[in-house]
PDB file of C-alpha atoms and ligand atoms in Angstrom:
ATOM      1  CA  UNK A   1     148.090 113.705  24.689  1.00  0.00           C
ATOM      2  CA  UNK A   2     146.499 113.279  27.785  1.00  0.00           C
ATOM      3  CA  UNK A   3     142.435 112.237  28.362  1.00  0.00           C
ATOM      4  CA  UNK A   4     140.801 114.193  30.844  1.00  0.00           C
ATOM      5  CA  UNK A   5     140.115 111.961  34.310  1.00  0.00           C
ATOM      6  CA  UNK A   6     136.611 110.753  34.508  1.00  0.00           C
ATOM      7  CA  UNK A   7     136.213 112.604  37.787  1.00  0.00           C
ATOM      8  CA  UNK A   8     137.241 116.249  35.876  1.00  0.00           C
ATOM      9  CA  UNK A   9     134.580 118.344  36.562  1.00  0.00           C
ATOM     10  CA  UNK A  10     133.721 121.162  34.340  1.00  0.00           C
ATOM     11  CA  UNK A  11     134.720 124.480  36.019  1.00  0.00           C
ATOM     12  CA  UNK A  12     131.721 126.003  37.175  1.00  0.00           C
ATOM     13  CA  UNK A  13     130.932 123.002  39.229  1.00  0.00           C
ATOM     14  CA  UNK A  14     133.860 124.611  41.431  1.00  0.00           C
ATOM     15  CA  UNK A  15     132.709 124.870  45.142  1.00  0.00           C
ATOM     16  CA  UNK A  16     128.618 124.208  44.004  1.00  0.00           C
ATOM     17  CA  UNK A  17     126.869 121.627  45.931  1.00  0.00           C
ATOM     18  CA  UNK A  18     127.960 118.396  45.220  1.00  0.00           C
ATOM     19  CA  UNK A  19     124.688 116.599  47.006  1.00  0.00           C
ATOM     20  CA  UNK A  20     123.870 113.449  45.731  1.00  0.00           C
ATOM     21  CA  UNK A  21     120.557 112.619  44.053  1.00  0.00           C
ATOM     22  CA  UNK A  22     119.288 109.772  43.231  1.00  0.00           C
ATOM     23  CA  UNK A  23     116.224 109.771  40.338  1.00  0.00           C
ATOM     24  CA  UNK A  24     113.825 107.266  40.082  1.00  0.00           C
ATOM     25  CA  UNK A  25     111.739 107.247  36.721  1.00  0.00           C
ATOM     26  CA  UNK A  26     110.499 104.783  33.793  1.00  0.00           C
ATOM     27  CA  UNK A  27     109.711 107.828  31.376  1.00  0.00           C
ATOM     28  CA  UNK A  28     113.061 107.571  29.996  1.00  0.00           C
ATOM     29  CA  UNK A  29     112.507 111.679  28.317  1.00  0.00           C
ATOM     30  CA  UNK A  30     112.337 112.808  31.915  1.00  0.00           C
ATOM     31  CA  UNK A  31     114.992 110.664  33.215  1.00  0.00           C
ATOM     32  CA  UNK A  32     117.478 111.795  30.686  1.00  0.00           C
ATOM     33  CA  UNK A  33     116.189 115.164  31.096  1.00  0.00           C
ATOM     34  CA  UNK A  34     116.481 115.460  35.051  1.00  0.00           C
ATOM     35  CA  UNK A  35     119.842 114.089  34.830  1.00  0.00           C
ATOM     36  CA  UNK A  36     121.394 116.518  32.661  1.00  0.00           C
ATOM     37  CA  UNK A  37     119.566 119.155  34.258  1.00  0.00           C
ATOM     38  CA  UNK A  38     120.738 118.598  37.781  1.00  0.00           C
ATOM     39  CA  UNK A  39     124.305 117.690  36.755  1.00  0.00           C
ATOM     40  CA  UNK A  40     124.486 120.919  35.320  1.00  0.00           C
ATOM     41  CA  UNK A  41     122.940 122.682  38.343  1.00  0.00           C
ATOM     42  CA  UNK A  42     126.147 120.754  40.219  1.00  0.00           C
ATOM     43  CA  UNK A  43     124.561 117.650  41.351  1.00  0.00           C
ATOM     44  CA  UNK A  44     125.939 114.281  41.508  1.00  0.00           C
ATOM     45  CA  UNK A  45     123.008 112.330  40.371  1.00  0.00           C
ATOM     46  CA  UNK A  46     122.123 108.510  39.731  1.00  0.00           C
ATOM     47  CA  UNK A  47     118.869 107.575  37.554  1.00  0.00           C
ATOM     48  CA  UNK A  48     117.584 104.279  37.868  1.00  0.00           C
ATOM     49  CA  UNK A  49     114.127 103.536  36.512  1.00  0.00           C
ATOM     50  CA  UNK A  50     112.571 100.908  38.585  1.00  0.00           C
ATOM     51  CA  UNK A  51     111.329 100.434  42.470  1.00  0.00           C
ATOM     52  CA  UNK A  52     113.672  97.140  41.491  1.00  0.00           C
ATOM     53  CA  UNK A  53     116.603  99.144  41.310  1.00  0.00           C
ATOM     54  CA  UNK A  54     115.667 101.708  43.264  1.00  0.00           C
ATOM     55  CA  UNK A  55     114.861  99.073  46.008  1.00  0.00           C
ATOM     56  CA  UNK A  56     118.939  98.014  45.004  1.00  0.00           C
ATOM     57  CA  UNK A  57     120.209 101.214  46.485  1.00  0.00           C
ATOM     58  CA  UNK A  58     122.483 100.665  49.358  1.00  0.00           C
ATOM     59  CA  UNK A  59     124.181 104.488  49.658  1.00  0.00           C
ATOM     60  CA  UNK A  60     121.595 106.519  51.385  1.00  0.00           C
ATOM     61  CA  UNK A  61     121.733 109.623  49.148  1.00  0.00           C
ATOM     62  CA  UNK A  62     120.974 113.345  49.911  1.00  0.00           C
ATOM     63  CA  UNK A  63     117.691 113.557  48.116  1.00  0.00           C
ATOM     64  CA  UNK A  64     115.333 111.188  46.128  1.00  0.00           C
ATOM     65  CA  UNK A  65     113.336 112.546  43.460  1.00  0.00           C
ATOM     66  CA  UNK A  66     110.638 109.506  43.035  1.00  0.00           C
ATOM     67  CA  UNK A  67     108.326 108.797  40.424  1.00  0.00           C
ATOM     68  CA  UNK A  68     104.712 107.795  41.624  1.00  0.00           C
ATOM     69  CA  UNK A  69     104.306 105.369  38.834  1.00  0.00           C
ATOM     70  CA  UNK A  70     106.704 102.939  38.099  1.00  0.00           C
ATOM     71  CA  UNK A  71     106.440 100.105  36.009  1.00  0.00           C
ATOM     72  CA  UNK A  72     107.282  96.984  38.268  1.00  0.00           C
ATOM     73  CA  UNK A  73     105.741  98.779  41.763  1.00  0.00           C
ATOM     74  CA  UNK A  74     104.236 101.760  43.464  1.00  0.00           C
ATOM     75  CA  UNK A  75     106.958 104.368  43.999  1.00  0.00           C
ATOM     76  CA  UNK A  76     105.254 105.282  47.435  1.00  0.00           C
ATOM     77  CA  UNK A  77     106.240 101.633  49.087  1.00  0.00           C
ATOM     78  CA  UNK A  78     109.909 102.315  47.682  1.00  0.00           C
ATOM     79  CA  UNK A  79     109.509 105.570  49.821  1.00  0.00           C
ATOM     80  CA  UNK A  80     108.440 103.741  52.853  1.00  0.00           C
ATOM     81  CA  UNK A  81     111.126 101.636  52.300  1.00  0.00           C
ATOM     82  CA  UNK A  82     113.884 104.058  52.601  1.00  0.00           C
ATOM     83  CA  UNK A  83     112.351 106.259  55.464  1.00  0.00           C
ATOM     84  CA  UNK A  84     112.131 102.974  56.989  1.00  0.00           C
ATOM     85  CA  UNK A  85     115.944 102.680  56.314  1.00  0.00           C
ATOM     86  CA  UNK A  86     116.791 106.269  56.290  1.00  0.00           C
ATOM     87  CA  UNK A  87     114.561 108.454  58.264  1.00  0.00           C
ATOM     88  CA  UNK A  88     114.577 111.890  57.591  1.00  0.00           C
ATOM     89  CA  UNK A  89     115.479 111.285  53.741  1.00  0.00           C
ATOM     90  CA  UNK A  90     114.163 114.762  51.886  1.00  0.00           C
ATOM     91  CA  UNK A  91     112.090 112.601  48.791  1.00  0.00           C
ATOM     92  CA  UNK A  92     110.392 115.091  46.482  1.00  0.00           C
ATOM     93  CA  UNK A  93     107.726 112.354  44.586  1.00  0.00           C
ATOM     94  CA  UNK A  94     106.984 113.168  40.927  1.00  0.00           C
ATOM     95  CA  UNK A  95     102.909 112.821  40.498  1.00  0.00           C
ATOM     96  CA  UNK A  96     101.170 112.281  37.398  1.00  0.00           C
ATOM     97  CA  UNK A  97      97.875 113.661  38.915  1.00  0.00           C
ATOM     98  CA  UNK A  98      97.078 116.041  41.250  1.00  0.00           C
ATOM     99  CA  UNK A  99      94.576 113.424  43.012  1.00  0.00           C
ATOM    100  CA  UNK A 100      97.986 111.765  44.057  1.00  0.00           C
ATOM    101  CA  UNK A 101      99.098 114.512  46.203  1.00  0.00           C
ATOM    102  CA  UNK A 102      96.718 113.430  49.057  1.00  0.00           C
ATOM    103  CA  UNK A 103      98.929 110.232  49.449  1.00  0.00           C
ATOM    104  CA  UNK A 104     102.166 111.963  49.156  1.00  0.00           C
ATOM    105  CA  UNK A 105     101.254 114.098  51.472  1.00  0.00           C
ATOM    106  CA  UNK A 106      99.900 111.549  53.941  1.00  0.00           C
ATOM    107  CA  UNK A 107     103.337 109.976  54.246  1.00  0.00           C
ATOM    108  CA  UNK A 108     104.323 109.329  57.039  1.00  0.00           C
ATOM    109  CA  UNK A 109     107.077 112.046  57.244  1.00  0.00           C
ATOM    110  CA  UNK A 110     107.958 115.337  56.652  1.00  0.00           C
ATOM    111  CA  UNK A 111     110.452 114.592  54.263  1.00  0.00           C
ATOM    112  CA  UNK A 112     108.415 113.693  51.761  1.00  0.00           C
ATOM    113  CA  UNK A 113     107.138 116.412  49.141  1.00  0.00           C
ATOM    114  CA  UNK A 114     105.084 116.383  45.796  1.00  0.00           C
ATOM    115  CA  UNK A 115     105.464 117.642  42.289  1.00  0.00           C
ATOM    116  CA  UNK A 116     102.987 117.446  39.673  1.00  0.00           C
ATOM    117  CA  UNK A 117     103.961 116.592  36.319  1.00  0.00           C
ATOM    118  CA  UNK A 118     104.246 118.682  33.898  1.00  0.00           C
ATOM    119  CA  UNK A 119     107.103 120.630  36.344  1.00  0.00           C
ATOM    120  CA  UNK A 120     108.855 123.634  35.355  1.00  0.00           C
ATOM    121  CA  UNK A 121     112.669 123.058  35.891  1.00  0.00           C
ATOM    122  CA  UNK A 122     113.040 126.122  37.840  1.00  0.00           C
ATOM    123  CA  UNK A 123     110.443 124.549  40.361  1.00  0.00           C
ATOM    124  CA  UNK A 124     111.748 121.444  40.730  1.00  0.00           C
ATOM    125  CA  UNK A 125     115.549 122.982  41.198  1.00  0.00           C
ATOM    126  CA  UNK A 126     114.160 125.651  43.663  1.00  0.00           C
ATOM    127  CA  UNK A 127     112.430 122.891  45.897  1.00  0.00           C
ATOM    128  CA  UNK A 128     115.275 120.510  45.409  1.00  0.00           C
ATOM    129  CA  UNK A 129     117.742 123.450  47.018  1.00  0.00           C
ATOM    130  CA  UNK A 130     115.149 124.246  50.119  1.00  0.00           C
ATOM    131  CA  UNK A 131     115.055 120.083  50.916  1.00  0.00           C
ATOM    132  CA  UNK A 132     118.582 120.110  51.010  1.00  0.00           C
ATOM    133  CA  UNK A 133     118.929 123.280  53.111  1.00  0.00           C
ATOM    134  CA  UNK A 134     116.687 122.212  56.003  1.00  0.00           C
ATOM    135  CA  UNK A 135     118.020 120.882  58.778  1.00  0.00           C
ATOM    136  CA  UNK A 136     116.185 117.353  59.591  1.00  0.00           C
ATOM    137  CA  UNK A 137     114.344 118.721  62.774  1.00  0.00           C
ATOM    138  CA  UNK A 138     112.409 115.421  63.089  1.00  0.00           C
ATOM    139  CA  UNK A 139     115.182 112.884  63.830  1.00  0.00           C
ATOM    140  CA  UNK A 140     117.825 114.339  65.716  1.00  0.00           C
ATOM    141  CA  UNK A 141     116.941 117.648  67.310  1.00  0.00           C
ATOM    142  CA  UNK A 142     114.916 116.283  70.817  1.00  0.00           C
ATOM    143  CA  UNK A 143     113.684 120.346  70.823  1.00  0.00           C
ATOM    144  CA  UNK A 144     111.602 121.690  67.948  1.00  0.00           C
ATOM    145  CA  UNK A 145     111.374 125.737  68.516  1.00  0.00           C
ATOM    146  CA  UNK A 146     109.233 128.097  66.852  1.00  0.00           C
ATOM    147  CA  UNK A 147     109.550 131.881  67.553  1.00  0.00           C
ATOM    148  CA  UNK A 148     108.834 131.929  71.398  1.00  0.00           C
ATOM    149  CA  UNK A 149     107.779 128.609  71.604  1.00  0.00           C
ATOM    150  CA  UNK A 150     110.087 125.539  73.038  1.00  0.00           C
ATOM    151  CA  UNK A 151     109.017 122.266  73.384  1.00  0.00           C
ATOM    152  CA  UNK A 152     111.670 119.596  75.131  1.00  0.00           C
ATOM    153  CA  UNK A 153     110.694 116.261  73.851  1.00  0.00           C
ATOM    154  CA  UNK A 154     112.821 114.335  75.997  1.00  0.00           C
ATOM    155  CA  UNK A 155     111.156 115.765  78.919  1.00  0.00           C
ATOM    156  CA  UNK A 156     107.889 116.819  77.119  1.00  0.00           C
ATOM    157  CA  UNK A 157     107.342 119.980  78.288  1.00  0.00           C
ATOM    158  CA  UNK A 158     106.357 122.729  76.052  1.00  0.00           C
ATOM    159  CA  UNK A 159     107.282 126.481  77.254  1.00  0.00           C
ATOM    160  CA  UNK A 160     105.483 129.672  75.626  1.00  0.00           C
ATOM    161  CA  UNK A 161     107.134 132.585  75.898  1.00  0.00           C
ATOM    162  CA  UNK A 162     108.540 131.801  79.466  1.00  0.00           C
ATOM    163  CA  UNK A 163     105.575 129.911  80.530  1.00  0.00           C
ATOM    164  CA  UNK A 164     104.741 126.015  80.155  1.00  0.00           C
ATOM    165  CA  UNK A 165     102.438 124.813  78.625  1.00  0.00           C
ATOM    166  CA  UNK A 166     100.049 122.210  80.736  1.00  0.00           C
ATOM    167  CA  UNK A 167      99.104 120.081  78.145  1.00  0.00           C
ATOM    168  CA  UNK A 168      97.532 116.687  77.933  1.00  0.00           C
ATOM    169  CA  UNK A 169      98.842 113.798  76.419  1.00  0.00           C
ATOM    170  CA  UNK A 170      97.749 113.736  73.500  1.00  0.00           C
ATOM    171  CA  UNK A 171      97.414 117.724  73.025  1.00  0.00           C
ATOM    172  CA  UNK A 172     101.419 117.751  73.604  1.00  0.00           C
ATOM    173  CA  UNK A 173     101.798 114.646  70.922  1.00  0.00           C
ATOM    174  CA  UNK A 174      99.353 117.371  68.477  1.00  0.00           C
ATOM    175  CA  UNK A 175     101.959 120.098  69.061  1.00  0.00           C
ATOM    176  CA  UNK A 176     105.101 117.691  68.640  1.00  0.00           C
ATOM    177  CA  UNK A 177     103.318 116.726  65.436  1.00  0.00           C
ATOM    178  CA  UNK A 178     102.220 119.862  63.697  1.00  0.00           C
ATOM    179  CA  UNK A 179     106.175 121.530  65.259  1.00  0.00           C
ATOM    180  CA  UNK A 180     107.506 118.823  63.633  1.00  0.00           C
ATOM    181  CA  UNK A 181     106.375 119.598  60.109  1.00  0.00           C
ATOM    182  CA  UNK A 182     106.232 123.384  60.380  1.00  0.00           C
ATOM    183  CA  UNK A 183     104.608 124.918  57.197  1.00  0.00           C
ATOM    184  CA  UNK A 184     103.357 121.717  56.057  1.00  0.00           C
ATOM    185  CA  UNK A 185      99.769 120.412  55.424  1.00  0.00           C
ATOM    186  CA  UNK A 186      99.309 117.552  57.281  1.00  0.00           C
ATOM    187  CA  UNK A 187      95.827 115.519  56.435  1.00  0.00           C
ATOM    188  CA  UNK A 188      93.728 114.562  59.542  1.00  0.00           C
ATOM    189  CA  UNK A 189      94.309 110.931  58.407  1.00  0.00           C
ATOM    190  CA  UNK A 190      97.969 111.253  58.685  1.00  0.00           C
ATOM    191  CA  UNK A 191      97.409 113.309  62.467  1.00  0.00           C
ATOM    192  CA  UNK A 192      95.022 110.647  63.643  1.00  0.00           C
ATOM    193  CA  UNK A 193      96.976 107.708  62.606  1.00  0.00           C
ATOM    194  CA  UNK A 194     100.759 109.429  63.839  1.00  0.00           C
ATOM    195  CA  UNK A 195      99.095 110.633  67.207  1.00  0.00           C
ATOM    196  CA  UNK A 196      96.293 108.113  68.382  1.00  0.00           C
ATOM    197  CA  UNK A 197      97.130 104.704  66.356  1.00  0.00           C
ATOM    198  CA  UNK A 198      98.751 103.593  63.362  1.00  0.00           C
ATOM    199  CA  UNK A 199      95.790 102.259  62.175  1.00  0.00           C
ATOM    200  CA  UNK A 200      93.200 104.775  63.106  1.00  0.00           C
ATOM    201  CA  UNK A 201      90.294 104.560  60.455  1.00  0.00           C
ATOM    202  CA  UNK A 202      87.246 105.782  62.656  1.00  0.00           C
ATOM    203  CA  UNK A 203      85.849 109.689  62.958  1.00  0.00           C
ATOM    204  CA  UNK A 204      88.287 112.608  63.211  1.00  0.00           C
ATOM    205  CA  UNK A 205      85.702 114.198  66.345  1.00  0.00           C
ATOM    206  CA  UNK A 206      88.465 113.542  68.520  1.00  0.00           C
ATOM    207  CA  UNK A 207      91.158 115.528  66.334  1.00  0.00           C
ATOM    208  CA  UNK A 208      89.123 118.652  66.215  1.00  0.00           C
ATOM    209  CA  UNK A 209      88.424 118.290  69.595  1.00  0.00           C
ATOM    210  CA  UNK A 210      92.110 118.366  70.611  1.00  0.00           C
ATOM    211  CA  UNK A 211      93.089 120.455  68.043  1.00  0.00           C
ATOM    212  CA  UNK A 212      90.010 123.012  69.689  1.00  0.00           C
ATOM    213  CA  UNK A 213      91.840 123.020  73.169  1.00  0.00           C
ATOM    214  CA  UNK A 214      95.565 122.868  71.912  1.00  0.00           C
ATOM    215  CA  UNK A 215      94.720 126.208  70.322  1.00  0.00           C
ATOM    216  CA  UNK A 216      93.084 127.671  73.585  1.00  0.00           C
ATOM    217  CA  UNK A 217      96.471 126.551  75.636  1.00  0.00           C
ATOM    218  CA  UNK A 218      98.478 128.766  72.867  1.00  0.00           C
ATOM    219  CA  UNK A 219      96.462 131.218  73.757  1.00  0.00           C
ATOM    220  CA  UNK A 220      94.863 131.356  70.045  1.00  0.00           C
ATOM    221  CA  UNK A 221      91.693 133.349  69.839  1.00  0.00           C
ATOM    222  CA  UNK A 222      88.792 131.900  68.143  1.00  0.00           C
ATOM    223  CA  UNK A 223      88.287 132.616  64.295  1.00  0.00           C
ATOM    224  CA  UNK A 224      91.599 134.502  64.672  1.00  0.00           C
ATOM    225  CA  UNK A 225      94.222 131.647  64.493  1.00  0.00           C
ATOM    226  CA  UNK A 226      97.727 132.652  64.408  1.00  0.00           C
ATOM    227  CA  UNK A 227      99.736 129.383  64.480  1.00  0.00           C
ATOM    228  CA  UNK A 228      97.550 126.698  63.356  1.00  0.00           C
ATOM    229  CA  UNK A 229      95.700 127.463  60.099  1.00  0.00           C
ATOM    230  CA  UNK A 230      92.344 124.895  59.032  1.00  0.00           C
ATOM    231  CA  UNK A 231      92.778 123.841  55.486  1.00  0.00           C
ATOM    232  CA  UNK A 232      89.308 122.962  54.829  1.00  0.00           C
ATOM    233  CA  UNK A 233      88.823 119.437  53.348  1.00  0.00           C
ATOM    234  CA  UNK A 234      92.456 118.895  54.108  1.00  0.00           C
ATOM    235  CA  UNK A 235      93.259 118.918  57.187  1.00  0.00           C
ATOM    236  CA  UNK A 236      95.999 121.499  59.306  1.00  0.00           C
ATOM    237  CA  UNK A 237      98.947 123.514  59.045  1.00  0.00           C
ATOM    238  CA  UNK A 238     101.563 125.043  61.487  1.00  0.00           C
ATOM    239  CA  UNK A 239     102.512 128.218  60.355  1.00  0.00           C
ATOM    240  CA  UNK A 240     106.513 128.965  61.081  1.00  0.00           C
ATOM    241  CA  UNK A 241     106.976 132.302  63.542  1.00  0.00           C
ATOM    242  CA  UNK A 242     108.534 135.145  61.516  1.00  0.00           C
TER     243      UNK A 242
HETATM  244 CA1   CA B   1     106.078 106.670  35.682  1.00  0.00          CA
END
């Protein structure tokens, strides 16, 4: 008789994504739950259930799905840790409350992405398949492109539809920004503090400002924006061409 090899996969793993999750959660029902649910979508997943643990991890894996609340820390500082280590690390945080997703999404980085608790399975497996699709545009790629629009960070020059772009400073550091997390809300905490200072705490005049003549140099007509939607009380969004 012969036991089947620890590393025998059931057959309709065959050619599925083998990414590598790692879960962090203390509710021990959603844990268990999450792991059998993406090891049967194909994952190869790893629970731990403290920022302890989770702080343990040496293996940068393909995607973190991270609990808010854990018991021995806040589950956003374990995220700063790893973008710190890993940048560009897709982390989808769990969130008790929808109050929460403010923070989350004031990371500092587009991988980061919310889900509120209670999640339907289908949700969470649909946005865990689009964070492993994208490409990380923010780390590697020195040229972030949107329909006719190029911008060369290395040189920083930014070239609509044939034409460049003359930009200021800080109106080409806007654009870099808002390219760099395309179909994203971004709060206008997180744009002051990634594009004037890291610890920016005064009015947001100056954002609206910029963001006023960044949209004129784009050629976006007043009350009819095209690329840069307002999200009142929130802050902006840069809508993908196409
Ligand atoms: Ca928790």
């Amino acid at each position: 008789m012969t036991l089947p090899h620890p590393d025998d996969r059931p057959a309709y793993v065959e050619g599925m994504d083998r990414s590598r999750l790692l879960v962090v959660e203390d509710d021990a029902g959603i844990g268990a739950n999450l792991e059998r649910a993406l090891g049967n979508a194909g994952y190869d997943v790893s629970w731990v259930d403290t920022a302890a643990t989770a702080r343990a991890v040496t293996e940068p894996p393909d995607l973190v799905l991270l609990d808010l609340g854990l018991p021995d820390g806040d589950g956003l500082e374990v995220a700063r840790e790893y973008l710190a280590r890993w940048p560009g690390l897709p982390i989808l945080m769990l969130t008790a409350r929808t109050e929460e997703m403010d923070v989350v999404i004031g990371l500092d980085t587009g991988a980061a992405d919310y889900i509120t608790k209670p999640f339907r399975l289908a949700e969470l497996l649909a946005r865990v398949r689009a964070h492993l699709r994208r490409p990380d545009s923010t780390t590697n790629a020195r040229t972030l492109t949107d329909g006719d629009l190029t911008v060369d960070l290395d040189a920083r020059r930014a070239v609509l539809a044939g034409t460049e772009l003359q930009l200021r400073a800080k109106e080409f550091d806007l654009l870099t920004e808002l390219l760099s997390h395309k179909g994203q809300a971004l709060t206008r905490e997180s744009l002051m503090s990634n594009v004037w200072d890291e610890h920016w705490f005064g009015s947001t005049k100056t954002l609206d400002v910029h963001m006023a003549s960044l949209r004129r140099r784009l050629g976006e007509q007043p009350g009819d924006p095209s690329r840069i939607t307002s999200l009142r009380g929130v802050g902006y969004r840069w809508e993908p061409a196409g």
